[in-house]
Short mmCIF file of C-alpha atoms in Angstrom, two decimals:
data_model
loop_
_atom_site.label_atom_id
_atom_site.label_comp_id
_atom_site.label_asym_id
_atom_site.label_seq_id
_atom_site.Cartn_x
_atom_site.Cartn_y
_atom_site.Cartn_z
CA MET A 1 -5.43 -0.38 2.58
CA SER A 2 -3.07 -0.18 5.54
CA GLY A 3 -3.26 1.33 9.00
CA LEU A 4 -1.33 4.42 10.04
CA GLY A 5 0.48 6.27 12.79
CA SER A 6 -1.32 7.33 15.91
CA LEU A 7 -4.18 5.99 17.98
CA ALA A 8 -6.21 9.08 17.14
CA SER A 9 -5.41 8.83 13.43
CA ALA A 10 -6.18 5.12 13.37
CA LEU A 11 -9.54 5.59 15.04
CA ILE A 12 -10.49 8.48 12.75
CA ILE A 13 -9.45 6.57 9.63
CA LEU A 14 -11.37 3.50 10.72
CA VAL A 15 -14.53 5.50 11.40
CA LEU A 16 -14.20 7.30 8.07
CA LEU A 17 -13.68 4.14 6.10
CA LEU A 18 -16.49 2.24 7.78
CA THR A 19 -19.02 5.07 7.60
CA TRP A 20 -17.65 7.04 4.67
CA ASP A 21 -19.59 10.19 3.84
CA GLN A 22 -18.22 11.72 0.66
CA GLU A 23 -20.07 14.98 1.24
CA LEU A 24 -18.39 15.36 4.65
CA CYS A 25 -14.89 14.14 3.84
CA TYR A 26 -14.43 15.26 0.28
CA GLY A 27 -16.43 18.47 0.40
CA GLN A 28 -18.81 17.45 -2.37
CA ILE A 29 -19.15 14.77 -4.99
CA HIS A 30 -17.52 16.19 -8.06
CA ASP A 31 -18.52 15.64 -11.63
CA VAL A 32 -16.33 13.07 -13.28
CA TYR A 33 -13.27 14.88 -14.59
CA LYS A 34 -13.15 15.52 -18.31
CA TYR A 35 -10.01 13.78 -19.48
CA SER A 36 -9.20 10.67 -21.45
CA ARG A 37 -6.45 8.12 -21.48
CA ASP A 38 -4.92 9.93 -24.45
CA ASP A 39 -4.15 12.86 -22.14
CA PHE A 40 -1.57 10.70 -20.31
CA PRO A 41 1.95 10.14 -21.62
CA ALA A 42 2.62 7.25 -23.97
CA GLY A 43 3.43 4.15 -21.99
CA PHE A 44 1.62 5.28 -18.84
CA ILE A 45 0.45 2.18 -16.95
CA PHE A 46 -3.08 1.74 -15.65
CA GLY A 47 -3.62 -1.22 -13.37
CA ALA A 48 -5.14 -2.49 -10.15
CA GLY A 49 -3.84 -4.53 -7.26
CA THR A 50 -4.32 -6.98 -4.43
CA SER A 51 -1.98 -8.68 -1.94
CA ALA A 52 -1.39 -12.30 -1.00
CA TYR A 53 -2.95 -12.56 2.46
CA GLN A 54 -5.81 -10.27 1.49
CA VAL A 55 -6.92 -12.15 -1.63
CA GLU A 56 -5.54 -15.68 -1.83
CA GLY A 57 -7.13 -17.60 1.02
CA ALA A 58 -6.06 -21.27 1.02
CA ALA A 59 -4.24 -20.37 4.21
CA ALA A 60 -3.43 -23.94 5.20
CA GLU A 61 -3.34 -25.55 1.75
CA ASP A 62 -0.53 -26.92 -0.39
CA GLY A 63 2.29 -26.44 2.07
CA ARG A 64 1.71 -22.85 3.11
CA THR A 65 2.61 -22.11 6.73
CA PRO A 66 1.19 -19.30 8.90
CA SER A 67 2.21 -15.69 8.59
CA VAL A 68 1.95 -13.18 11.40
CA TRP A 69 -1.45 -12.20 9.99
CA ASP A 70 -2.77 -15.75 10.43
CA THR A 71 -1.66 -15.71 14.05
CA PHE A 72 -3.05 -12.23 14.67
CA THR A 73 -6.47 -12.85 13.14
CA HIS A 74 -6.92 -16.25 14.76
CA ALA A 75 -6.21 -14.63 18.11
CA GLY A 76 -9.14 -12.25 17.49
CA GLY A 77 -7.06 -9.26 16.47
CA MET A 78 -9.59 -7.85 13.99
CA LEU A 79 -12.46 -5.74 15.23
CA ASP A 80 -14.89 -7.96 13.32
CA LYS A 81 -12.97 -11.13 14.36
CA SER A 82 -12.47 -12.03 10.69
CA THR A 83 -9.53 -13.90 9.16
CA GLY A 84 -7.99 -14.29 5.71
CA ASP A 85 -8.36 -18.07 5.75
CA VAL A 86 -10.50 -17.96 2.60
CA ALA A 87 -10.47 -14.24 1.78
CA SER A 88 -11.45 -13.78 -1.89
CA ASP A 89 -10.27 -17.32 -2.72
CA GLY A 90 -7.87 -15.96 -5.31
CA TYR A 91 -5.67 -19.03 -4.92
CA HIS A 92 -8.33 -21.14 -6.60
CA LYS A 93 -9.97 -18.49 -8.77
CA TYR A 94 -6.92 -16.77 -10.24
CA LYS A 95 -7.75 -17.72 -13.82
CA GLU A 96 -11.21 -16.21 -13.49
CA ASP A 97 -9.69 -13.10 -11.96
CA VAL A 98 -7.09 -12.71 -14.69
CA LYS A 99 -9.86 -12.96 -17.28
CA LEU A 100 -11.71 -10.16 -15.44
CA ALA A 101 -8.53 -8.09 -15.47
CA ALA A 102 -8.21 -8.63 -19.21
CA ASP A 103 -11.87 -7.75 -19.78
CA THR A 104 -11.36 -4.57 -17.76
CA GLY A 105 -8.43 -3.61 -19.97
CA LEU A 106 -5.74 -3.48 -17.29
CA ASP A 107 -2.21 -2.89 -18.53
CA SER A 108 -0.79 -4.40 -15.36
CA TYR A 109 -1.84 -6.36 -12.30
CA ARG A 110 -0.05 -5.77 -9.02
CA PHE A 111 0.07 -8.67 -6.57
CA SER A 112 2.32 -9.91 -3.81
CA ILE A 113 3.97 -13.23 -3.12
CA SER A 114 3.30 -14.99 0.16
CA TRP A 115 6.73 -15.60 1.66
CA SER A 116 5.38 -18.49 3.76
CA ARG A 117 3.71 -20.10 0.74
CA LEU A 118 6.91 -20.05 -1.28
CA LEU A 119 9.30 -20.83 1.60
CA PRO A 120 7.29 -22.52 4.36
CA ASN A 121 10.25 -22.50 6.74
CA GLY A 122 11.09 -18.89 5.97
CA ARG A 123 14.28 -20.03 4.27
CA GLY A 124 15.67 -23.13 2.63
CA ALA A 125 13.54 -25.52 0.57
CA VAL A 126 11.10 -24.05 -1.93
CA ASN A 127 7.51 -25.30 -1.75
CA PRO A 128 6.83 -26.77 -5.22
CA LYS A 129 3.08 -26.10 -5.04
CA GLY A 130 3.63 -22.50 -4.04
CA LEU A 131 6.14 -22.12 -6.85
CA ALA A 132 3.70 -23.65 -9.33
CA TYR A 133 0.91 -21.31 -8.24
CA TYR A 134 2.88 -18.11 -8.80
CA ASN A 135 4.33 -19.39 -12.08
CA SER A 136 0.81 -20.16 -13.27
CA LEU A 137 -0.50 -16.75 -12.19
CA ILE A 138 2.31 -14.93 -13.98
CA ASP A 139 1.91 -17.03 -17.12
CA GLU A 140 -1.85 -16.47 -17.12
CA LEU A 141 -1.37 -12.70 -16.91
CA LEU A 142 1.14 -12.74 -19.76
CA LYS A 143 -1.22 -14.81 -21.86
CA TYR A 144 -3.59 -11.82 -21.87
CA GLY A 145 -0.84 -9.25 -22.31
CA ILE A 146 -1.05 -8.02 -18.70
CA LYS A 147 2.25 -7.04 -17.08
CA PRO A 148 2.84 -8.56 -13.63
CA HIS A 149 3.98 -6.04 -11.03
CA VAL A 150 5.20 -8.17 -8.14
CA THR A 151 5.58 -7.15 -4.51
CA LEU A 152 7.92 -9.32 -2.48
CA TYR A 153 6.57 -8.36 0.93
CA HIS A 154 3.12 -7.03 1.79
CA LEU A 155 3.09 -7.12 5.60
CA ASP A 156 2.81 -10.94 5.90
CA LEU A 157 6.00 -12.10 7.62
CA PRO A 158 6.31 -15.89 8.11
CA GLN A 159 5.43 -16.63 11.72
CA VAL A 160 8.42 -18.96 11.99
CA ILE A 161 10.77 -16.00 11.47
CA GLU A 162 8.92 -13.89 14.01
CA ASP A 163 9.14 -16.73 16.52
CA GLU A 164 12.78 -17.52 15.87
CA TYR A 165 14.38 -14.12 16.33
CA GLY A 166 11.78 -11.33 16.41
CA GLY A 167 11.42 -10.63 12.72
CA TRP A 168 12.02 -7.02 11.69
CA LEU A 169 13.49 -6.13 15.07
CA ASN A 170 16.54 -8.26 14.35
CA GLU A 171 19.10 -7.47 11.67
CA LYS A 172 19.28 -11.21 10.94
CA ILE A 173 16.20 -10.70 8.78
CA VAL A 174 18.27 -8.86 6.17
CA GLU A 175 19.94 -12.12 5.18
CA ASP A 176 16.70 -14.11 5.18
CA PHE A 177 14.79 -11.50 3.17
CA THR A 178 17.59 -11.32 0.62
CA ALA A 179 17.60 -15.11 0.25
CA TYR A 180 13.81 -15.07 -0.23
CA ALA A 181 14.15 -12.29 -2.83
CA ASP A 182 16.82 -14.36 -4.59
CA VAL A 183 14.36 -17.24 -5.01
CA CYS A 184 11.75 -14.88 -6.46
CA PHE A 185 14.15 -13.20 -8.87
CA ARG A 186 15.52 -16.56 -9.99
CA GLU A 187 12.17 -18.26 -10.49
CA PHE A 188 10.00 -15.43 -11.79
CA GLY A 189 12.30 -12.62 -12.93
CA ASP A 190 12.41 -13.70 -16.57
CA ARG A 191 8.74 -12.64 -16.82
CA VAL A 192 8.46 -9.82 -14.27
CA SER A 193 9.29 -6.30 -15.37
CA HIS A 194 8.59 -4.49 -12.09
CA TRP A 195 9.46 -5.51 -8.53
CA THR A 196 8.45 -3.70 -5.37
CA THR A 197 10.51 -5.04 -2.50
CA ILE A 198 8.47 -3.97 0.55
CA VAL A 199 5.14 -2.22 0.96
CA GLU A 200 4.76 0.66 3.39
CA PRO A 201 7.77 0.29 5.71
CA ASN A 202 6.62 3.48 7.46
CA VAL A 203 3.25 1.87 8.23
CA ILE A 204 4.93 -1.32 9.42
CA GLY A 205 6.94 0.77 11.85
CA THR A 206 3.95 2.61 13.28
CA SER A 207 1.15 0.04 13.08
CA SER A 208 3.12 -3.07 14.02
CA TYR A 209 5.55 -1.64 16.57
CA ASP A 210 4.08 1.58 17.93
CA ASN A 211 0.29 1.33 18.31
CA GLY A 212 0.19 -2.46 17.83
CA MET A 213 -2.88 -2.50 15.62
CA PHE A 214 -1.10 -4.77 13.12
CA PRO A 215 0.84 -7.96 13.85
CA PRO A 216 3.10 -8.75 15.57
CA ASN A 217 1.00 -6.48 17.81
CA ARG A 218 3.88 -4.86 19.68
CA CYS A 219 3.49 -1.66 21.68
CA SER A 220 3.91 -0.28 25.17
CA ASN A 221 1.69 1.76 27.45
CA PRO A 222 0.37 4.34 27.06
CA PHE A 223 0.69 4.19 23.28
CA GLY A 224 -0.99 0.93 22.28
CA PHE A 225 -4.13 0.65 20.20
CA PHE A 226 -4.74 -2.89 21.49
CA ASN A 227 -3.62 -4.73 24.61
CA CYS A 228 -0.07 -5.51 23.58
CA THR A 229 1.78 -8.00 25.72
CA ALA A 230 5.25 -6.95 24.57
CA GLY A 231 7.04 -4.11 22.86
CA ASP A 232 8.54 -0.66 23.25
CA SER A 233 6.75 2.02 21.29
CA THR A 234 9.53 4.52 21.97
CA THR A 235 12.23 2.59 20.08
CA GLU A 236 10.93 -0.37 18.11
CA PRO A 237 9.30 1.58 15.24
CA TYR A 238 12.68 3.06 14.39
CA VAL A 239 14.55 -0.24 14.73
CA ALA A 240 12.06 -2.09 12.52
CA VAL A 241 12.12 0.54 9.76
CA HIS A 242 15.92 0.63 9.86
CA ASN A 243 16.03 -3.12 9.24
CA LEU A 244 13.35 -2.86 6.56
CA LEU A 245 15.48 -0.32 4.70
CA LEU A 246 18.59 -2.47 5.04
CA ALA A 247 16.70 -5.54 3.77
CA HIS A 248 15.33 -3.58 0.83
CA ALA A 249 18.76 -2.24 -0.10
CA SER A 250 20.31 -5.69 0.16
CA ALA A 251 17.68 -7.16 -2.16
CA VAL A 252 18.21 -4.34 -4.66
CA THR A 253 21.96 -4.88 -4.59
CA LEU A 254 21.40 -8.58 -5.29
CA TYR A 255 19.02 -7.85 -8.15
CA ARG A 256 21.33 -5.31 -9.75
CA THR A 257 24.44 -7.46 -9.52
CA LYS A 258 22.96 -10.85 -10.39
CA TYR A 259 19.76 -10.44 -12.40
CA GLN A 260 18.91 -7.01 -13.77
CA ALA A 261 21.22 -7.01 -16.77
CA ASN A 262 19.67 -10.20 -18.16
CA GLN A 263 16.10 -9.75 -16.96
CA ASN A 264 15.82 -6.03 -17.74
CA GLY A 265 13.40 -5.34 -14.92
CA LEU A 266 13.02 -2.41 -12.56
CA ILE A 267 12.98 -2.48 -8.77
CA GLY A 268 11.72 -0.05 -6.14
CA LEU A 269 10.31 0.50 -2.67
CA ASN A 270 6.80 1.52 -1.63
CA VAL A 271 5.99 4.47 0.68
CA TYR A 272 2.70 5.31 2.35
CA SER A 273 1.79 8.98 2.11
CA PHE A 274 -0.61 11.55 3.40
CA TRP A 275 -0.56 15.06 2.12
CA TYR A 276 -0.34 17.48 5.03
CA TYR A 277 -1.99 20.90 5.24
CA PRO A 278 -1.15 23.38 8.05
CA PHE A 279 -4.14 23.97 10.32
CA SER A 280 -3.42 27.69 10.17
CA ASN A 281 -0.92 30.10 8.66
CA SER A 282 1.03 30.29 11.89
CA ILE A 283 4.75 29.62 11.72
CA LEU A 284 4.39 26.79 14.24
CA ASP A 285 1.71 25.00 12.22
CA ILE A 286 3.71 25.39 9.02
CA GLN A 287 6.79 23.99 10.74
CA ALA A 288 4.73 21.13 12.17
CA THR A 289 3.47 20.34 8.66
CA GLN A 290 7.00 20.04 7.31
CA ARG A 291 7.95 17.98 10.36
CA SER A 292 5.08 15.61 9.56
CA LEU A 293 6.28 15.24 5.97
CA ASP A 294 9.78 14.47 7.20
CA PHE A 295 8.58 11.90 9.71
CA LEU A 296 6.23 10.09 7.30
CA ILE A 297 7.74 10.45 3.81
CA GLY A 298 11.25 11.60 4.68
CA TRP A 299 11.69 8.68 7.08
CA ILE A 300 11.90 6.47 3.98
CA MET A 301 12.77 8.81 1.12
CA ASN A 302 15.70 10.62 2.72
CA PRO A 303 17.75 7.44 3.22
CA LEU A 304 16.90 6.31 -0.33
CA VAL A 305 17.92 9.62 -1.90
CA PHE A 306 20.47 11.12 0.52
CA GLY A 307 21.68 8.11 2.51
CA ASP A 308 20.48 9.26 5.94
CA TYR A 309 17.40 10.18 7.96
CA PRO A 310 16.01 13.72 8.00
CA GLU A 311 17.81 16.11 10.31
CA VAL A 312 14.63 16.86 12.24
CA MET A 313 14.22 13.17 13.03
CA LYS A 314 17.80 12.89 14.26
CA LYS A 315 17.32 16.00 16.40
CA ILE A 316 14.06 14.86 18.00
CA VAL A 317 14.51 11.09 18.20
CA ARG A 318 18.23 11.23 19.04
CA SER A 319 19.69 7.94 20.25
CA ARG A 320 16.42 6.10 19.71
CA LEU A 321 16.98 6.46 15.96
CA PRO A 322 19.48 3.90 14.61
CA SER A 323 22.43 5.16 12.59
CA PHE A 324 23.61 3.90 9.23
CA THR A 325 27.22 2.85 8.92
CA LYS A 326 29.08 4.34 5.98
CA ASP A 327 28.68 1.13 3.97
CA GLN A 328 24.97 0.86 4.83
CA SER A 329 24.38 4.46 3.84
CA GLU A 330 26.05 3.90 0.49
CA GLN A 331 24.01 0.77 -0.13
CA VAL A 332 20.67 2.36 0.79
CA LYS A 333 21.32 5.57 -1.13
CA GLY A 334 20.04 5.22 -4.69
CA SER A 335 18.60 1.75 -4.09
CA PHE A 336 15.58 2.21 -6.35
CA ASP A 337 14.63 2.51 -9.98
CA PHE A 338 11.21 3.87 -9.02
CA ILE A 339 9.16 4.74 -5.95
CA GLY A 340 5.78 3.17 -5.29
CA LEU A 341 3.37 5.56 -3.57
CA ASN A 342 0.24 4.60 -1.64
CA HIS A 343 -2.12 7.51 -1.07
CA TYR A 344 -5.71 7.81 0.11
CA LEU A 345 -6.23 10.87 2.29
CA SER A 346 -4.86 14.19 3.46
CA VAL A 347 -4.35 15.52 6.97
CA TRP A 348 -4.61 18.85 8.77
CA VAL A 349 -1.61 19.45 11.04
CA LYS A 350 -1.67 21.60 14.15
CA ASP A 351 1.48 22.15 16.16
CA ASN A 352 1.59 20.29 19.44
CA SER A 353 5.32 20.38 20.08
CA ASN A 354 5.08 21.88 23.56
CA ALA A 355 2.63 19.23 24.78
CA SER A 356 4.81 16.45 23.39
CA LYS A 357 8.01 17.25 25.26
CA THR A 358 7.24 15.07 28.25
CA ALA A 359 8.70 11.55 28.39
CA PRO A 360 8.12 8.84 27.40
CA ARG A 361 7.74 9.46 23.70
CA ASP A 362 6.71 7.25 20.81
CA TYR A 363 6.75 7.85 17.06
CA ASN A 364 3.52 9.85 17.18
CA ALA A 365 4.63 12.07 20.05
CA ASP A 366 7.63 12.88 17.90
CA PHE A 367 5.57 14.59 15.20
CA ILE A 368 1.80 14.50 15.99
CA PRO A 369 -0.61 14.90 13.06
CA THR A 370 -4.29 15.56 13.66
CA ASP A 371 -7.65 15.52 11.90
CA ILE A 372 -8.19 13.43 8.79
CA ILE A 373 -9.91 14.86 5.73
CA ASP A 374 -10.01 13.93 2.04
CA PRO A 375 -9.19 16.72 -0.38
CA ALA A 376 -7.33 16.09 -3.59
CA GLY A 377 -3.87 16.28 -2.02
CA LEU A 378 -2.26 13.68 -4.26
CA GLN A 379 -1.05 16.27 -6.77
CA HIS A 380 0.63 18.25 -3.99
CA CYS A 381 2.29 15.10 -2.68
CA LEU A 382 3.65 14.17 -6.11
CA GLU A 383 4.97 17.67 -6.71
CA TYR A 384 6.55 17.74 -3.26
CA ILE A 385 8.44 14.51 -3.99
CA LYS A 386 9.46 15.94 -7.37
CA ASN A 387 10.94 19.03 -5.77
CA ALA A 388 12.37 17.49 -2.59
CA TYR A 389 13.82 14.27 -4.01
CA GLY A 390 14.94 14.93 -7.55
CA ASN A 391 11.78 13.90 -9.39
CA PRO A 392 12.11 10.10 -9.20
CA PRO A 393 9.89 7.85 -11.34
CA ILE A 394 6.72 7.14 -9.33
CA TYR A 395 3.97 4.56 -9.60
CA ILE A 396 0.80 5.21 -7.62
CA GLU A 397 0.57 1.67 -6.28
CA GLU A 398 -2.53 2.12 -4.14
CA ASN A 399 -5.35 4.64 -4.31
CA GLY A 400 -8.94 3.80 -3.60
CA TYR A 401 -12.19 4.37 -1.81
CA GLY A 402 -13.74 2.22 0.90
CA LEU A 403 -17.49 1.72 1.21
CA PHE A 404 -19.40 0.05 4.00
CA PRO A 405 -21.23 -3.04 2.67
CA THR A 406 -24.64 -1.46 3.34
CA ASN A 407 -23.92 1.25 0.78
CA ASP A 408 -25.05 0.74 -2.81
CA THR A 409 -22.56 -2.02 -3.49
CA ILE A 410 -22.77 -2.30 -7.27
CA ASN A 411 -23.71 1.24 -8.32
CA ASP A 412 -20.75 2.81 -6.51
CA VAL A 413 -21.06 6.35 -7.83
CA GLU A 414 -18.94 7.72 -4.97
CA ARG A 415 -16.01 5.48 -5.88
CA VAL A 416 -16.17 6.62 -9.50
CA SER A 417 -16.11 10.24 -8.37
CA TYR A 418 -13.20 9.57 -6.02
CA MET A 419 -11.13 7.71 -8.62
CA SER A 420 -11.84 10.31 -11.26
CA GLY A 421 -10.70 13.11 -8.99
CA PHE A 422 -7.50 11.40 -7.93
CA ILE A 423 -6.57 10.23 -11.42
CA GLY A 424 -7.21 13.80 -12.52
CA SER A 425 -4.83 15.03 -9.86
CA VAL A 426 -2.18 12.61 -11.16
CA LEU A 427 -2.64 14.09 -14.62
CA ASP A 428 -2.31 17.62 -13.22
CA ALA A 429 0.92 16.63 -11.46
CA ILE A 430 2.29 15.13 -14.68
CA ARG A 431 1.48 18.35 -16.52
CA ASN A 432 3.48 20.18 -13.84
CA GLY A 433 6.49 17.97 -14.43
CA ALA A 434 6.07 15.12 -11.93
CA ASN A 435 7.60 11.89 -13.23
CA VAL A 436 4.57 9.63 -12.67
CA LYS A 437 4.67 6.39 -14.65
CA GLY A 438 1.50 4.59 -13.62
CA TYR A 439 -1.62 4.31 -11.48
CA TYR A 440 -2.94 1.20 -9.73
CA ALA A 441 -6.40 1.24 -8.19
CA TRP A 442 -6.84 -0.42 -4.82
CA SER A 443 -8.30 -2.89 -5.01
CA PHE A 444 -9.08 -4.97 -8.06
CA LEU A 445 -11.49 -7.15 -6.04
CA ASP A 446 -13.11 -6.79 -2.67
CA VAL A 447 -10.56 -8.37 -0.33
CA PHE A 448 -9.85 -8.92 3.35
CA GLU A 449 -8.90 -5.40 4.45
CA PHE A 450 -6.18 -4.97 7.05
CA LEU A 451 -8.12 -2.19 8.79
CA GLY A 452 -11.68 -3.45 8.44
CA GLY A 453 -11.76 -7.12 7.52
CA TYR A 454 -14.85 -7.68 5.39
CA GLN A 455 -16.64 -4.60 6.71
CA MET A 456 -14.89 -2.39 4.20
CA ARG A 457 -15.08 -2.70 0.40
CA PHE A 458 -12.49 -1.13 -1.88
CA GLY A 459 -12.90 -3.41 -4.90
CA LEU A 460 -13.77 -2.59 -8.47
CA TYR A 461 -15.34 -6.03 -8.47
CA TYR A 462 -17.80 -7.12 -5.81
CA VAL A 463 -17.05 -10.39 -4.02
CA ASP A 464 -19.90 -12.15 -2.22
CA PHE A 465 -18.15 -13.34 0.95
CA ARG A 466 -21.33 -15.16 2.05
CA ASP A 467 -21.11 -17.38 -1.01
CA SER A 468 -18.76 -20.36 -0.74
CA ASN A 469 -17.90 -19.81 -4.41
CA ARG A 470 -16.98 -16.16 -3.73
CA ARG A 471 -18.98 -14.93 -6.72
CA ARG A 472 -17.51 -11.86 -8.49
CA GLN A 473 -19.58 -9.08 -10.03
CA PRO A 474 -18.38 -5.85 -11.66
CA LYS A 475 -19.33 -2.58 -10.02
CA LEU A 476 -20.04 0.65 -11.84
CA SER A 477 -16.47 1.70 -10.99
CA ALA A 478 -15.14 -1.31 -12.92
CA VAL A 479 -17.19 -0.23 -15.92
CA TRP A 480 -16.03 3.37 -15.61
CA TYR A 481 -12.37 2.38 -15.25
CA SER A 482 -12.64 -0.01 -18.17
CA GLU A 483 -14.09 2.73 -20.35
CA LEU A 484 -11.24 5.03 -19.40
CA LEU A 485 -8.67 2.37 -20.29
CA LYS A 486 -10.40 1.51 -23.55
CA LYS A 487 -10.76 5.20 -24.48
CA LYS A 488 -14.54 5.08 -24.64
CA ALA A 489 -16.63 8.23 -24.50
CA GLY A 490 -18.35 7.19 -21.27
CA ILE A 491 -15.51 8.75 -19.30
CA ARG A 492 -17.10 12.18 -19.63
CA MET A 493 -20.06 11.52 -17.34
CA SER A 494 -21.34 14.01 -14.80
CA ARG A 495 -22.40 13.02 -11.31
CA LYS A 496 -26.06 13.25 -12.32
CA GLU A 497 -25.45 11.04 -15.34
CA LEU A 498 -23.59 8.51 -13.22
CA GLN A 499 -26.34 8.33 -10.64
CA GLY A 500 -28.86 7.62 -13.35
CA ARG A 501 -26.77 4.88 -14.88
CA SER A 502 -27.04 1.55 -13.07
CA TYR A 503 -24.65 -1.26 -13.84
CA SER A 504 -27.50 -3.23 -15.43
CA GLN A 505 -27.51 -0.67 -18.25
CA GLN A 506 -23.93 -1.53 -19.24
#
């Protein structure tokens, strides 16, 4: 899971995810929804995912060079001072993990490629051992009939690129990202049916360049979450996202002109989402809610669909918001075959526009969301995108539930209830016409979490991080999800039945 906009939001999310109380945040633990896989459209994809830095480990092995996350964690950037040096050791245990995915019944496995493992210098020569690893992972998945869904970039920029010219703050990165994408399409595209170019550009803008809670840890007073030594929170979020969109569009143009006709794959961009509820029925709160949707979802979706940023952003941000040239607008517009959506929580929004008119301003002062809650807002979000953006094909690429390690780790009844409710909301959205093509649980395994290190567990499979062998063990949620995918009757369990059913009974 990734971090989000404001200092207040980040702190609330972190507290919620480290001390999650389903009764408080979700209202009550619901019975498991009564639906089956057969209720979903033919061809609907059920999967689960991880990302390179969060799962692979082997940080300094076989030619891989540091990413910005290596630098950040080794400088003590995480609250628990953890690193992804070993993580879940997926680099060495991928065959075991693919077998678990097959046993679970996954249609697809979503993973990302480490740019600095494949291209240690950020560009130029391909690392043969990195190439061999990803070829082997893809081939292993296909051996079991599991479709690889590959993300090119999951927040782990090669440090060499950051050092050379400032990474996403410099338009030079468009050329380097496109060259990296070219290597991936060329080497893996004959076996990959779905590509996501970049994960959560809106989160990268806010968490890396506004509050500084993610690397490269850039922010400016008084907006920073950590002690940033450089940055400008009032402008850099918008510059970074602009370059992220241009890099995405360039990679899509390359794929469509050079590869797609022969490889027959699909390509898209990922967006992080909240659903927003007005704090009251006042006109100001309702307007603030729409403003929040425009600043979070519209920031990415409007350029993709209409070729430009939302009008409210241009009005509020003014000259701090970069402009697309005519050619850039035409390239960005329509640069997707599908949209990937990450969704975990919903937010109450109360208008604060009068208090936010004083300078200086950052991204969060421009729209200001408040208190975090967790109702089933995913259906509303999907139907909003359907109505506002022409009903594009959507894959839910991340949705999951974090538990503190002291909770009942294996018999994770709360996670089953959460997943059941959100998958049910996807089904409701589909029945109302939303063009949803698949659902990926986050995460397949317990991994290094960008917000909480190893103090937060989202996995369907438990990983013992105290064990040098990183032993895996299925949780009750893995059993429940497997039964859903295999159309077994166990899907129709109530909360009481779940609580009385330990994993050892499976």
